[in-house]
XYZ file of C-alpha atoms in Angstrom:
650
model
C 0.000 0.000 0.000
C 0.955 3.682 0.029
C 3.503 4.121 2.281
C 2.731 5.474 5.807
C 3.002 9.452 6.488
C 4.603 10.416 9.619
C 2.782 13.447 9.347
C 0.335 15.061 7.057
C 0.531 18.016 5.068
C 0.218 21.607 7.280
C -3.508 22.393 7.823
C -5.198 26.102 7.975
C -8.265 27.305 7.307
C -9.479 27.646 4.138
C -11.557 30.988 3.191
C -15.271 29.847 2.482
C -14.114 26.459 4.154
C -14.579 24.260 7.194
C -11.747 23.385 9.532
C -9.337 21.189 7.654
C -7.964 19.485 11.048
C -5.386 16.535 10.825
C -4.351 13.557 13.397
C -0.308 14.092 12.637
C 0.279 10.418 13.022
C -0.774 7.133 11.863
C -2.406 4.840 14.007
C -1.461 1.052 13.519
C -2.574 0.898 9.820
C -5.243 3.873 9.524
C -5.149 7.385 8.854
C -7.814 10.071 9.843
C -8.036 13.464 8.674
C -10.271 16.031 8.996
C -10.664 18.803 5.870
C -12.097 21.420 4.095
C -15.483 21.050 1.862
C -13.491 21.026 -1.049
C -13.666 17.583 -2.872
C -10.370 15.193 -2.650
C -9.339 15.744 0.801
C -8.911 12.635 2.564
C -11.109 11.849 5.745
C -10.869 8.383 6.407
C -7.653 6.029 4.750
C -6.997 2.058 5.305
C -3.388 1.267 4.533
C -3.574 -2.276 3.699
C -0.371 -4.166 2.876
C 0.697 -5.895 -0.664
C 0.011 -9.476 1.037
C -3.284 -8.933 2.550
C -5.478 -11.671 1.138
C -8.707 -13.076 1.268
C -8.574 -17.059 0.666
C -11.883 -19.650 0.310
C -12.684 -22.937 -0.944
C -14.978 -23.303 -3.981
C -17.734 -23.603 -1.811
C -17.196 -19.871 -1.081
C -16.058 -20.944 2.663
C -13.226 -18.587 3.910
C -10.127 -20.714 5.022
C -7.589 -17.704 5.559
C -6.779 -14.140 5.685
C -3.584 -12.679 6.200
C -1.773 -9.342 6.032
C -4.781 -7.620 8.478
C -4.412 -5.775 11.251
C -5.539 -3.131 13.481
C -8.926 -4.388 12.686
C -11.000 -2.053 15.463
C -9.059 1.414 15.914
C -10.739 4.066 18.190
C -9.172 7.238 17.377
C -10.262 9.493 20.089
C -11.478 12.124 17.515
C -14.975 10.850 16.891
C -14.414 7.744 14.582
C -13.768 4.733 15.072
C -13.398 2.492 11.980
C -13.496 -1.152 11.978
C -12.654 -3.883 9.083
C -13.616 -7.819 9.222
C -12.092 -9.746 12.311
C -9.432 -12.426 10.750
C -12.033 -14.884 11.383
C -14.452 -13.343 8.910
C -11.657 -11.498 6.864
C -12.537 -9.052 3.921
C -14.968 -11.632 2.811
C -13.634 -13.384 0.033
C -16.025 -15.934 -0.507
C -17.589 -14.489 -4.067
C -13.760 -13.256 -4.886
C -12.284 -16.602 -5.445
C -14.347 -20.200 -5.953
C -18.216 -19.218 -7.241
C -18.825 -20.811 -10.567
C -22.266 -19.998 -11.419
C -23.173 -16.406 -12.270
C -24.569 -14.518 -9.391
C -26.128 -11.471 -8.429
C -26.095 -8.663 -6.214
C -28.433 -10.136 -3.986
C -27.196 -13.054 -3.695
C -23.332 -12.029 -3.191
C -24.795 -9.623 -0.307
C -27.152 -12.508 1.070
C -24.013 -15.007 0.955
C -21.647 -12.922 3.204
C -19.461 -12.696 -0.439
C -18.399 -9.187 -0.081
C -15.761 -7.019 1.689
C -17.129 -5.203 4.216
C -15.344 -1.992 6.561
C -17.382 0.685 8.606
C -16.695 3.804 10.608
C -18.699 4.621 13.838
C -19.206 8.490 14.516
C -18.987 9.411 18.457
C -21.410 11.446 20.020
C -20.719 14.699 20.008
C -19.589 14.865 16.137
C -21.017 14.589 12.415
C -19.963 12.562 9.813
C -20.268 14.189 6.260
C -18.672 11.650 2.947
C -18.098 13.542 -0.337
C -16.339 11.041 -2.621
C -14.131 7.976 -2.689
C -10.227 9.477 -2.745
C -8.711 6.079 -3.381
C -10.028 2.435 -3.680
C -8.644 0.143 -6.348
C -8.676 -3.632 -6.794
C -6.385 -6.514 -8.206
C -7.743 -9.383 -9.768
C -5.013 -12.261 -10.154
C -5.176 -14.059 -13.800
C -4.402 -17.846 -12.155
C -7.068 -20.516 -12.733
C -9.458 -20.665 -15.041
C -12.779 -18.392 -15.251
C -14.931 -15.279 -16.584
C -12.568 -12.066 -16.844
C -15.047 -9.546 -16.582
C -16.815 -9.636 -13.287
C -18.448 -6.327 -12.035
C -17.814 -4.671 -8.095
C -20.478 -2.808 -6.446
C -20.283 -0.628 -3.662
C -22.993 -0.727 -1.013
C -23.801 1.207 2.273
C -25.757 0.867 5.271
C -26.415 3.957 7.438
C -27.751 3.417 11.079
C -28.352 -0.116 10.334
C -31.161 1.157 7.455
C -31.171 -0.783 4.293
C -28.323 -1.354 1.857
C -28.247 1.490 -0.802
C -25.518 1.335 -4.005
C -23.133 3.288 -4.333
C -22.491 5.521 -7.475
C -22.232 3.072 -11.004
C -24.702 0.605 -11.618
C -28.385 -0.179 -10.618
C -29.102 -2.470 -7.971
C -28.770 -6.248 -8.870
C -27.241 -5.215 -12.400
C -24.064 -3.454 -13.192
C -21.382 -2.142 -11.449
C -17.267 -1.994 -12.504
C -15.981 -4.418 -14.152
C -12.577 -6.027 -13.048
C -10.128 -7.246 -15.356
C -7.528 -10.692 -14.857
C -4.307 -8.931 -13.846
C -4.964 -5.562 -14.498
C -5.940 -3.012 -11.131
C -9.279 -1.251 -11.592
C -10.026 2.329 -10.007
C -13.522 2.227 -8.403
C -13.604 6.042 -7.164
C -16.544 6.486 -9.702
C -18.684 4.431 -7.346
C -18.818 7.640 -4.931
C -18.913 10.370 -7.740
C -22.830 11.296 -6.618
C -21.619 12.051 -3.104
C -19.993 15.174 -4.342
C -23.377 16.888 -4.846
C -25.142 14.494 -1.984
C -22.863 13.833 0.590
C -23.340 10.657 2.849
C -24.351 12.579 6.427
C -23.872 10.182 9.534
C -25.221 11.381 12.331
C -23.607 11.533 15.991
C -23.524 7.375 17.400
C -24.548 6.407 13.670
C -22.767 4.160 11.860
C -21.761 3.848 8.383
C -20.991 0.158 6.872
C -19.790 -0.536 3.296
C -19.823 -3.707 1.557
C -17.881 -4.632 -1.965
C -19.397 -7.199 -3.635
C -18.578 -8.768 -6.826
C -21.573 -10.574 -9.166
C -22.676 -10.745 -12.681
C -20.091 -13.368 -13.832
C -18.050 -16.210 -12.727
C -14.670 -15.303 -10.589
C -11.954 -17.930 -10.782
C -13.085 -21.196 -9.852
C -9.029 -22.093 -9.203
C -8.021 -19.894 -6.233
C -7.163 -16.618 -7.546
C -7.036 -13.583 -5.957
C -9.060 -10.362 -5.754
C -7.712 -7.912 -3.811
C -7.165 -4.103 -2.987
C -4.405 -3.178 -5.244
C -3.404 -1.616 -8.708
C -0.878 -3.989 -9.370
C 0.059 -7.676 -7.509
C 3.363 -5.714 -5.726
C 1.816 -2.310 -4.941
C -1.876 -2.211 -3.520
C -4.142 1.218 -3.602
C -4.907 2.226 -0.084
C -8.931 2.541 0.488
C -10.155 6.459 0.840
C -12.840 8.094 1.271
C -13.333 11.970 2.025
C -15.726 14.300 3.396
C -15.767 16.563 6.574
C -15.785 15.181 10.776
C -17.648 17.994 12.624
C -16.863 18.513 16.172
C -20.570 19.575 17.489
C -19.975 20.565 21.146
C -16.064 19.712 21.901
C -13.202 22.223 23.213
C -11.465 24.039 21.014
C -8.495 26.682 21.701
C -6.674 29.541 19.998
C -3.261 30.525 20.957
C -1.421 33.774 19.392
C 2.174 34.840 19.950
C 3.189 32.159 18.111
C 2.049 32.576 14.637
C -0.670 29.443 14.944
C -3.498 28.999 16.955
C -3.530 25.530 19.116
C 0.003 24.135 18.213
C 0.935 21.584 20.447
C -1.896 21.364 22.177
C -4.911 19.717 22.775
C -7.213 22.454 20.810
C -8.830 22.002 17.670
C -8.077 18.502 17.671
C -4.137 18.683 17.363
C -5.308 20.839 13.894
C -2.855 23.797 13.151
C -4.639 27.524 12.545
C -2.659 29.736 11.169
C -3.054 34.007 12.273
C -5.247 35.782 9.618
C -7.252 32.984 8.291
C -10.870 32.574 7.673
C -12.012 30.658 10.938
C -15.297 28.420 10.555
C -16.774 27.071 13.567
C -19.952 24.861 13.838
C -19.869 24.384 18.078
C -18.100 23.680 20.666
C -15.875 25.589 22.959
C -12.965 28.274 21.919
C -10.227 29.044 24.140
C -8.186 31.830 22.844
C -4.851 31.760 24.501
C -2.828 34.753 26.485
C -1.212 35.562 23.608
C -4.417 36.449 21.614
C -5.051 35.758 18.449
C -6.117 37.713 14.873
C -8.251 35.964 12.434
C -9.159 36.876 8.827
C -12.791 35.838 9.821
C -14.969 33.795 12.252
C -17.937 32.088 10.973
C -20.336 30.027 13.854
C -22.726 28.137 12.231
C -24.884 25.110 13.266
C -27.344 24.205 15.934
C -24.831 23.357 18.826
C -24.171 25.992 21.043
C -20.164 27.752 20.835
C -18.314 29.458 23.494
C -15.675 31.396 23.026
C -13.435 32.955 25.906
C -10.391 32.936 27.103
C -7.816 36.312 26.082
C -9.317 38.817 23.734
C -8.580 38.331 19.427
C -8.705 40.370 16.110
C -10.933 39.637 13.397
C -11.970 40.961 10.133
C -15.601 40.315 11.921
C -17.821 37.597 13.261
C -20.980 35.981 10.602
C -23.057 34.118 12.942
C -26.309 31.946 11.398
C -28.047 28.536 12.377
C -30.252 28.397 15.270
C -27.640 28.016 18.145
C -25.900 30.784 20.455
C -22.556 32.667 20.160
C -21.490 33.457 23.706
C -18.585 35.724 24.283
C -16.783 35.279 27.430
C -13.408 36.546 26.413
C -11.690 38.399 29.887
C -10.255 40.870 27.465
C -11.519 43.354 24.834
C -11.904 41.922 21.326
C -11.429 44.045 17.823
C -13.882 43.320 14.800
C -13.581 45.181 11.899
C -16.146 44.478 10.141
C -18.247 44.099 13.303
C -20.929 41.332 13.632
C -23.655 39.893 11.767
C -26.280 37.580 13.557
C -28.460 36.549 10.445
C -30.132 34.050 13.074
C -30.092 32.096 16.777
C -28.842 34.088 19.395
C -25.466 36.222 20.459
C -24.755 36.067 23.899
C -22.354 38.362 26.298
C -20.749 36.306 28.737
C -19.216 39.292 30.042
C -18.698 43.175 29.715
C -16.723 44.577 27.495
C -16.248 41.424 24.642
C -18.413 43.470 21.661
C -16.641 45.934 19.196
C -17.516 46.892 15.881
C -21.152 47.376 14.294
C -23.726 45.105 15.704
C -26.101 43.719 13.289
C -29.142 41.691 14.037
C -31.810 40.050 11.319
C -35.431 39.062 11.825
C -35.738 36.652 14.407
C -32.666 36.752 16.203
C -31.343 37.098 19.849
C -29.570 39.425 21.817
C -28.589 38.424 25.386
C -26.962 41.126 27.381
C -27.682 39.445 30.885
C -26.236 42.182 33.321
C -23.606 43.058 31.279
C -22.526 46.071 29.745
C -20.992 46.169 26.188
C -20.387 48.873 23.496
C -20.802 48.592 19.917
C -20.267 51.019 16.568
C -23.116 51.444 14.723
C -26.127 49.165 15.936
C -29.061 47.406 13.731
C -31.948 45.496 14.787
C -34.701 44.301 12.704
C -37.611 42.227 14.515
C -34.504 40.965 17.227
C -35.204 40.307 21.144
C -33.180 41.852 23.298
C -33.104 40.027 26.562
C -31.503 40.961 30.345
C -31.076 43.727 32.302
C -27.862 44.886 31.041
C -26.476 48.034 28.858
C -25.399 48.112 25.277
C -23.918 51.286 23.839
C -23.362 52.497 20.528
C -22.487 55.065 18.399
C -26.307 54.372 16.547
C -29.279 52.825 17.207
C -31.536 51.892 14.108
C -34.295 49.941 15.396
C -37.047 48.364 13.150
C -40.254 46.553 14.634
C -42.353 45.332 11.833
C -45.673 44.156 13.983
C -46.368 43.330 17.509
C -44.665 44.633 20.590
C -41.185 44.725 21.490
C -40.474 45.012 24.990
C -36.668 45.684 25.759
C -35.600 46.295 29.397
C -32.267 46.660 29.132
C -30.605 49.691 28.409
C -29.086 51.470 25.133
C -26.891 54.086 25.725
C -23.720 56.191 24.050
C -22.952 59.946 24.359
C -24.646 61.756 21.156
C -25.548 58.710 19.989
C -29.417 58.835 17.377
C -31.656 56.171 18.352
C -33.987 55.437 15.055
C -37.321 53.300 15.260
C -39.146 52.130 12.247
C -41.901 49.702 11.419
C -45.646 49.041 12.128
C -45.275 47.990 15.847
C -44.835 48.946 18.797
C -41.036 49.349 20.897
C -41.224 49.854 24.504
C -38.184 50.746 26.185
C -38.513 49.957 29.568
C -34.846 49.909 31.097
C -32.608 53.201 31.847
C -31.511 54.420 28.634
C -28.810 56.958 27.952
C -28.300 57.711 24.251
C -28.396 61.440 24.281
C -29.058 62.146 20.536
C -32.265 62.317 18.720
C -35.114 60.038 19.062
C -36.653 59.310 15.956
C -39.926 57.583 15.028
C -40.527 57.106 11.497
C -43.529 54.470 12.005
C -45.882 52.714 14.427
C -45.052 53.407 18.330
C -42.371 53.962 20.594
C -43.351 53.798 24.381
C -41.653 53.997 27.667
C -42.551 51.882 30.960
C -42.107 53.551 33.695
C -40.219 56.726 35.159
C -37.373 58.671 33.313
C -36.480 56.058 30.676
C -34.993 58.508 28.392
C -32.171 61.111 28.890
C -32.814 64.319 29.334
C -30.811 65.950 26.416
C -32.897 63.934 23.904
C -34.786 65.516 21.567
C -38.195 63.686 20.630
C -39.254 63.105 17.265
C -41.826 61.986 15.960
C -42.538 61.325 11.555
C -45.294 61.275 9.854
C -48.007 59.400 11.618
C -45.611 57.610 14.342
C -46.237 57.924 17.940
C -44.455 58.318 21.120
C -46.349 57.402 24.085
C -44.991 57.795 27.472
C -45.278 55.146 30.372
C -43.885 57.496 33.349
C -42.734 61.241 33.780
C -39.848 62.490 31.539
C -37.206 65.151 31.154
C -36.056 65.454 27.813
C -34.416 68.310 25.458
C -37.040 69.361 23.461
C -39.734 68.793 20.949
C -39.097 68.500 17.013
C -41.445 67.128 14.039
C -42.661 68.816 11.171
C -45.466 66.178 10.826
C -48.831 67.600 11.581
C -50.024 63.864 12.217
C -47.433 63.155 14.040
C -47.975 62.998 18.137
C -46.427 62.701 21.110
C -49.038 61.065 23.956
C -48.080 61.855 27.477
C -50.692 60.281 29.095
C -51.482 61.337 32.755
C -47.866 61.721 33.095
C -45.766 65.315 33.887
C -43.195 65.894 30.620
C -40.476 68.843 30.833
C -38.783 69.612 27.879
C -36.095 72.183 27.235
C -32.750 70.355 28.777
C -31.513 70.595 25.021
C -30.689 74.776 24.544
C -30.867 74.631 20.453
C -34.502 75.719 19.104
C -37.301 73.441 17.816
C -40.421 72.899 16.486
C -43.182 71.159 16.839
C -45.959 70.731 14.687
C -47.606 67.588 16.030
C -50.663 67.000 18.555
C -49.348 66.730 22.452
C -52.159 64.280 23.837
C -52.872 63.500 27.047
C -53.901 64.832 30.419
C -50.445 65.414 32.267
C -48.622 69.078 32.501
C -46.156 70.056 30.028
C -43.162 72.035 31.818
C -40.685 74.078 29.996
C -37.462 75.012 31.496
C -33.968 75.782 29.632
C -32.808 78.876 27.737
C -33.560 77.628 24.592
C -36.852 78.656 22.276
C -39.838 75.489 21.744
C -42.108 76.548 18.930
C -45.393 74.749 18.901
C -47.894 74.693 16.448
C -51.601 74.776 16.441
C -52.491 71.004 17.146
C -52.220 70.408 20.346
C -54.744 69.006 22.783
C -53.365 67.819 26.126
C -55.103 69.188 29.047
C -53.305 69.016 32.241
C -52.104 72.405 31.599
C -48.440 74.253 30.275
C -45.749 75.790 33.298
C -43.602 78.079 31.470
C -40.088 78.714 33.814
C -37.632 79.723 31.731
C -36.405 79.858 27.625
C -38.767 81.357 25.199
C -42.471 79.304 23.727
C -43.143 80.510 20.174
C -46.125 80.115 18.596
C -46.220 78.616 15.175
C -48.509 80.983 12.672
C -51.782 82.557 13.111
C -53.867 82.333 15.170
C -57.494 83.776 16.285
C -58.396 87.244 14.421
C -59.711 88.907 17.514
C -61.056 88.443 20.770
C -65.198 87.911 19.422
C -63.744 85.168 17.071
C -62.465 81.846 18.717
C -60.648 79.784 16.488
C -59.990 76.068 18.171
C -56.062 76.472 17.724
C -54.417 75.178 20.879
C -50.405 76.152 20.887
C -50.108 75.365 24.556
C -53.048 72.940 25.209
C -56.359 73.242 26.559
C -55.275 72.864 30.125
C -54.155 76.645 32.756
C -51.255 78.403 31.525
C -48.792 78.610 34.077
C -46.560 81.757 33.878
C -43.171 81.903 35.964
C -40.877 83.166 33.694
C -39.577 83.006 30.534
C -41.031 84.812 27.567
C -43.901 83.699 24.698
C -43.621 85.029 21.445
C -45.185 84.969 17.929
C -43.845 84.143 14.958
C -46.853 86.283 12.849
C -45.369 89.417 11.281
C -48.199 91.614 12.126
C -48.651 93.899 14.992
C -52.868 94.256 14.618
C -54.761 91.606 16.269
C -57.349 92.290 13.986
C -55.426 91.114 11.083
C -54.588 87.416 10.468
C -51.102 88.032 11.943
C -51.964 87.919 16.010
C -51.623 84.910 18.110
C -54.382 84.400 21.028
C -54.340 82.086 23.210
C -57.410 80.874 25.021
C -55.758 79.142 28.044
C -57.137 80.101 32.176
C -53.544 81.686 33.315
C -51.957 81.279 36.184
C -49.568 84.565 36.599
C -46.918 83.252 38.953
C -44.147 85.536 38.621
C -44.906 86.873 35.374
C -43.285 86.255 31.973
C -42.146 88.144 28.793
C -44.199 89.085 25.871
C -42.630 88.365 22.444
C -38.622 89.353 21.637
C -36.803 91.664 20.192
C -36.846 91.576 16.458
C -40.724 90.390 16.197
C -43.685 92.452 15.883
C -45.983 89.359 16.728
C -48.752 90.523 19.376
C -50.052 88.255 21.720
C -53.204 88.176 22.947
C -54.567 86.602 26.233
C -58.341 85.578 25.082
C -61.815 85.804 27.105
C -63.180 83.567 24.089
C -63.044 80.444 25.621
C -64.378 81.186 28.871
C -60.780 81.440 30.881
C -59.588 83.841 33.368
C -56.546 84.855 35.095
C -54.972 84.150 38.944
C -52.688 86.377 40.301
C -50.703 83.912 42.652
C -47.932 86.350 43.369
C -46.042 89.256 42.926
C -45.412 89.509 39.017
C -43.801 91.505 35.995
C -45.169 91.470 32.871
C -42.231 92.614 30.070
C -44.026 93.487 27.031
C -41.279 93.392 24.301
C -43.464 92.945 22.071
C -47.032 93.686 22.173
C -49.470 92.071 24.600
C -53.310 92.574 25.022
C -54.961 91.198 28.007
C -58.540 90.589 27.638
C -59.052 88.238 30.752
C -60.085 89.789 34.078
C -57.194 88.984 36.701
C -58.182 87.873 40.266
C -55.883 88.694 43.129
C -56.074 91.489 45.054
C -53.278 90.508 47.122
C -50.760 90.913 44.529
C -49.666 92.879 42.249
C -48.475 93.345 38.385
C -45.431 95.302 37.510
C -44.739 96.130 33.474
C -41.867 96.527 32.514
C -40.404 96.848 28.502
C -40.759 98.924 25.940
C -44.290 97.824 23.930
């Protein structure tokens, strides 16, 4: 046979690949390898010597084999492959002594065939791709037919006997030729596009079998071999997948795992492709870097150990990537989870853009991790922890999607789209702009937003609050957009830059403003648990009512008392005549508290506190009135106690 390697060729990883992984030595007389997808890799290899024989009478009773051994071989790497005990040998019985033709059926049904298997552990996969090397020798002593055919059958899991490749069942297979060695490798040509899969504690079991003609009826020969002094070792390749076992990666060296016990004694060279189907990853103190690292598969993978470098990580199947590294990692390219779940062990192990498809899982548990750019379409995000980002771009295409932990980066956007409904329930601190562009954002309970955010609302979306909030300001251009506050108390104006809002404020709770910058509002809104005015300017959007005998239902500041205790209101009309279409009223009760400013410097906007809708004005203390611009007052003012000071120039 081929002559034993001491060692075979260096292994990587391939790009596009599985592991290629190698056992470096032969065992007795079998090799093992593991490999790549790529056809003509060798998995599995019996190295049977020149004088192995098969002997029998002409009754087709074996009387001796010889040249065998090493018939049972476990080789700790989830195959074990057996041949025929000496007592059975390689069968034999059809080879030499039939002299009547005889089928497939009735070589199998005789015991006249050769006959090797390979057992797959638990924990592993067993995936055949094609027949590497298997030739036989058919001696030209004694007398017979010269043209007998060889077919190739196999038995997974004990089910029935299937052919292999050439040939129909019971027909045809190869034909063999006195003294002349025959290549059978055509016999496992199909597996190529249908690979042989053996499952984990399945079996395999092959049987050559010769029929359709008479062998030599004098005692010779058929045996595995091109030529009588130099047989053709028996091959077969495919991939060996390790579905839950330990794997490790060591750096510092220039190869991941040499010399130890990690990826199956297979070598991994620093800035390849890395494909892993399960199983446990140990990177070593040295760390590693990796062109890429694929996890695919159903069985879970952990990786931890020292942080590595990697072009990214492309996670699919239905199993979960936990990282558990105890140092920070570097992605490039970031991650894609196109399905199952990514897990974080621990803090700190995520880098790069996050990615998530429809259906997937995010599992922060409590800890707290920071990505680029994030993207979730339709993902779960489970666990109390905190993941940060420099981007948030959320979809939810139907239902609800309840998230309690907590997204957070300094200026970071946070974008929702989609039909349904996100509720953000944990304590977030992104500090950018919160955009809806479709269905419903909520909150669940107090504060869940930071308080420089600015809150905005598209075109028909909704933001619904589930607790009090601070936030920076209001901002949507949308007159069907809306932000719902419910029965809860919303201050805006932690954000000093000046926006608008066009949309409906809903709800019954009071709307505070504080902060030096200006909140326009337009003519929409309909919340009624009143507006406090403290500080910063409120402009009002437009025109409003032509005079105080003409209410027009335009509500800048909500239906509910105006509460006035500092700060200034102005109009953004041009016109200085109420009487025109360039006055704003407003037709809120007021509460004067302190007072407030009328319009600003620059704009000729009047203002005009209305009788039209039935409200009236409390004097709760001392105030000043500083009519920049100018202000008529149409309500009667209660409060004796107190008085008014004006002040400015109008």
């Amino acid at each position: 046979g081929f002559e034993k390697l001491n060692k075979l060729l260096s292994t990587s990883v391939y790009g596009g690949n599985t592991v290629k992984k190698t056992i470096a030595s032969i065992l007795s007389s079998l090799l093992i390898a593991f490999h790549g997808s790529f056809a003509g890799s060798v998995l599995i290899s019996w190295d049977i010597p020149t004088g192995s024989t098969a002997t029998g009478t002409s009754a087709g009773t074996v009387t001796a084999v010889t040249g065998l051994s090493g018939t049972q071989i476990t080789l700790g790497s989830g195959l074990t492959a057996t041949a025929a005990t000496s007592s059975s040998g390689w069968g034999g019985e059809n080879f030499s002594g039939w002299t009547a033709v005889k089928t497939l059926t009735d070589a199998l049904a005789a015991g006249d065939f050769f006959e090797w298997s390979v057992s797959v552990a638990t924990g592993y996969s067993l995936s055949l791709d094609g027949i590497g090397t298997l030739g036989m020798f058919r001696s030209a002593s004694g007398a017979g037919n010269t043209n007998n055919s060889i077919g190739l059958y196999y038995s997974i899991g004990g089910s029935a006997y299937t052919l292999a490749g050439q040939g129909p069942s019971g027909t045809t297979g190869v034909t063999t030729t006195a003294g002349v060695g025959t290549s059978l490798t055509g016999l496992g040509s199909s597996w190529a596009t249908t690979p042989l899969s053996v499952g984990e504690g399945q079996s395999i079991t092959f049987r050559l079998a010769a029929f359709q003609g008479n062998t030599n009826a004098t005692g010779g020969t058929l045996r595995f071999g091109g030529t009588a002094a130099n047989n053709v070792d028996l091959s077969l390749t495919g991939f060996l997948t390790a579905l839950n076992a330990p794997y490790a990666w060591n750096g510092g060296a220039g190869t991941w795992a040499v010399g130890t016990g990690g990826w199956d004694n297979g070598n991994w060279v620093n800035g390849k492709e890395a494909n892993v189907s399960g199983g446990t990853l140990t990177v070593g103190a040295g760390g590693v870097t990796a062109g890429a690292v694929n996890v695919s598969g159903s069985t879970n993978t952990l990786i931890n150990g020292t942080g590595f470098n990697a072009a990214g990580i492309s996670k699919s199947g239905a199993s979960t990537l936990e990282l558990a590294n105890n140092s920070a990692n570097s992605f490039t390219n970031g991650i894609s989870v196109t399905a199952g779940t990514l897990k974080t062990g621990v803090s700190g192990v995520l880098n790069g853009s996050l990615t998530m498809s429809a259906g997937t899982t995010l599992d922060l548990g409590a800890t707290t991790n920071s990505a680029g750019n994030v993207s979730f379409t339709d993902t779960t995000v489970n666990g109390g922890g905190t993941l940060n980002g420099s981007s948030f771009a959320v979809a939810v295409t139907s239902g609800t999607n309840i998230v309690s932990a907590s997204f957070g980066g300094s200026g970071a956007n946070f974008s929702k789209t989609g039909s349904g409904e996100l509720v953000l329930a944990g304590d977030n601190q992104f500090s950018g702009t919160l955009t809806v562009n479709g269905g419903v954002l909520s909150t669940s309970g107090n504060e869940r937003i930071h308080n420089s955010v600015v809150l905005a609302p598209g075109t028909g979306a909704t933001i619904r609050l589930g607790g009090n909030e601070s936030v920076g300001a209001l901002s949507s251009a949308a007159t069907s957009s809306s932000i719902d506050i419910g029965a809860n108390n919303l201050t805006i104006g932690y954000n000093t830059a000046s926006n608008s809002f066009s949309g409906n404020l809903t709800g019954t709770g009071i709307v505070t403003k504080v902060g030096t910058g200006i909140q326009s509002f337009g003519t929409n809104n309909t919340w009624t648990g009143g507006f406090v005015l403290k500080d910063g300017n409120v402009r009002i959007i437009g025109n409003g009512a032509l005079d105080t005998n003409n209410q027009m239902q335009t509500h800048a500041l909500g239906k509910g008392t105006l509460t006035l205790e500092g700060g200034a209101i102005q109009s953004s009309s041009a016109g200085t005549d109420l009487n025109t279409t360039t006055g704003r009223s407003l037709y809120n009760s007021v509460n004067l508290n302190g007072g407030f400013t009328s319009g600003a410097a620059g704009e000729v906007g009047r203002i005009a506190i209305s009788t039209n809708a039935g409200g009236s004005t409390i004097l709760s203390k001392n105030s000043t009135l500083n009519t920049v611009g100018n202000l008529q007052w149409y309500q009667a003012i209660d409060g004796s106690a107190f008085t008014i000071t004006k002040t400015g120039v109008a």
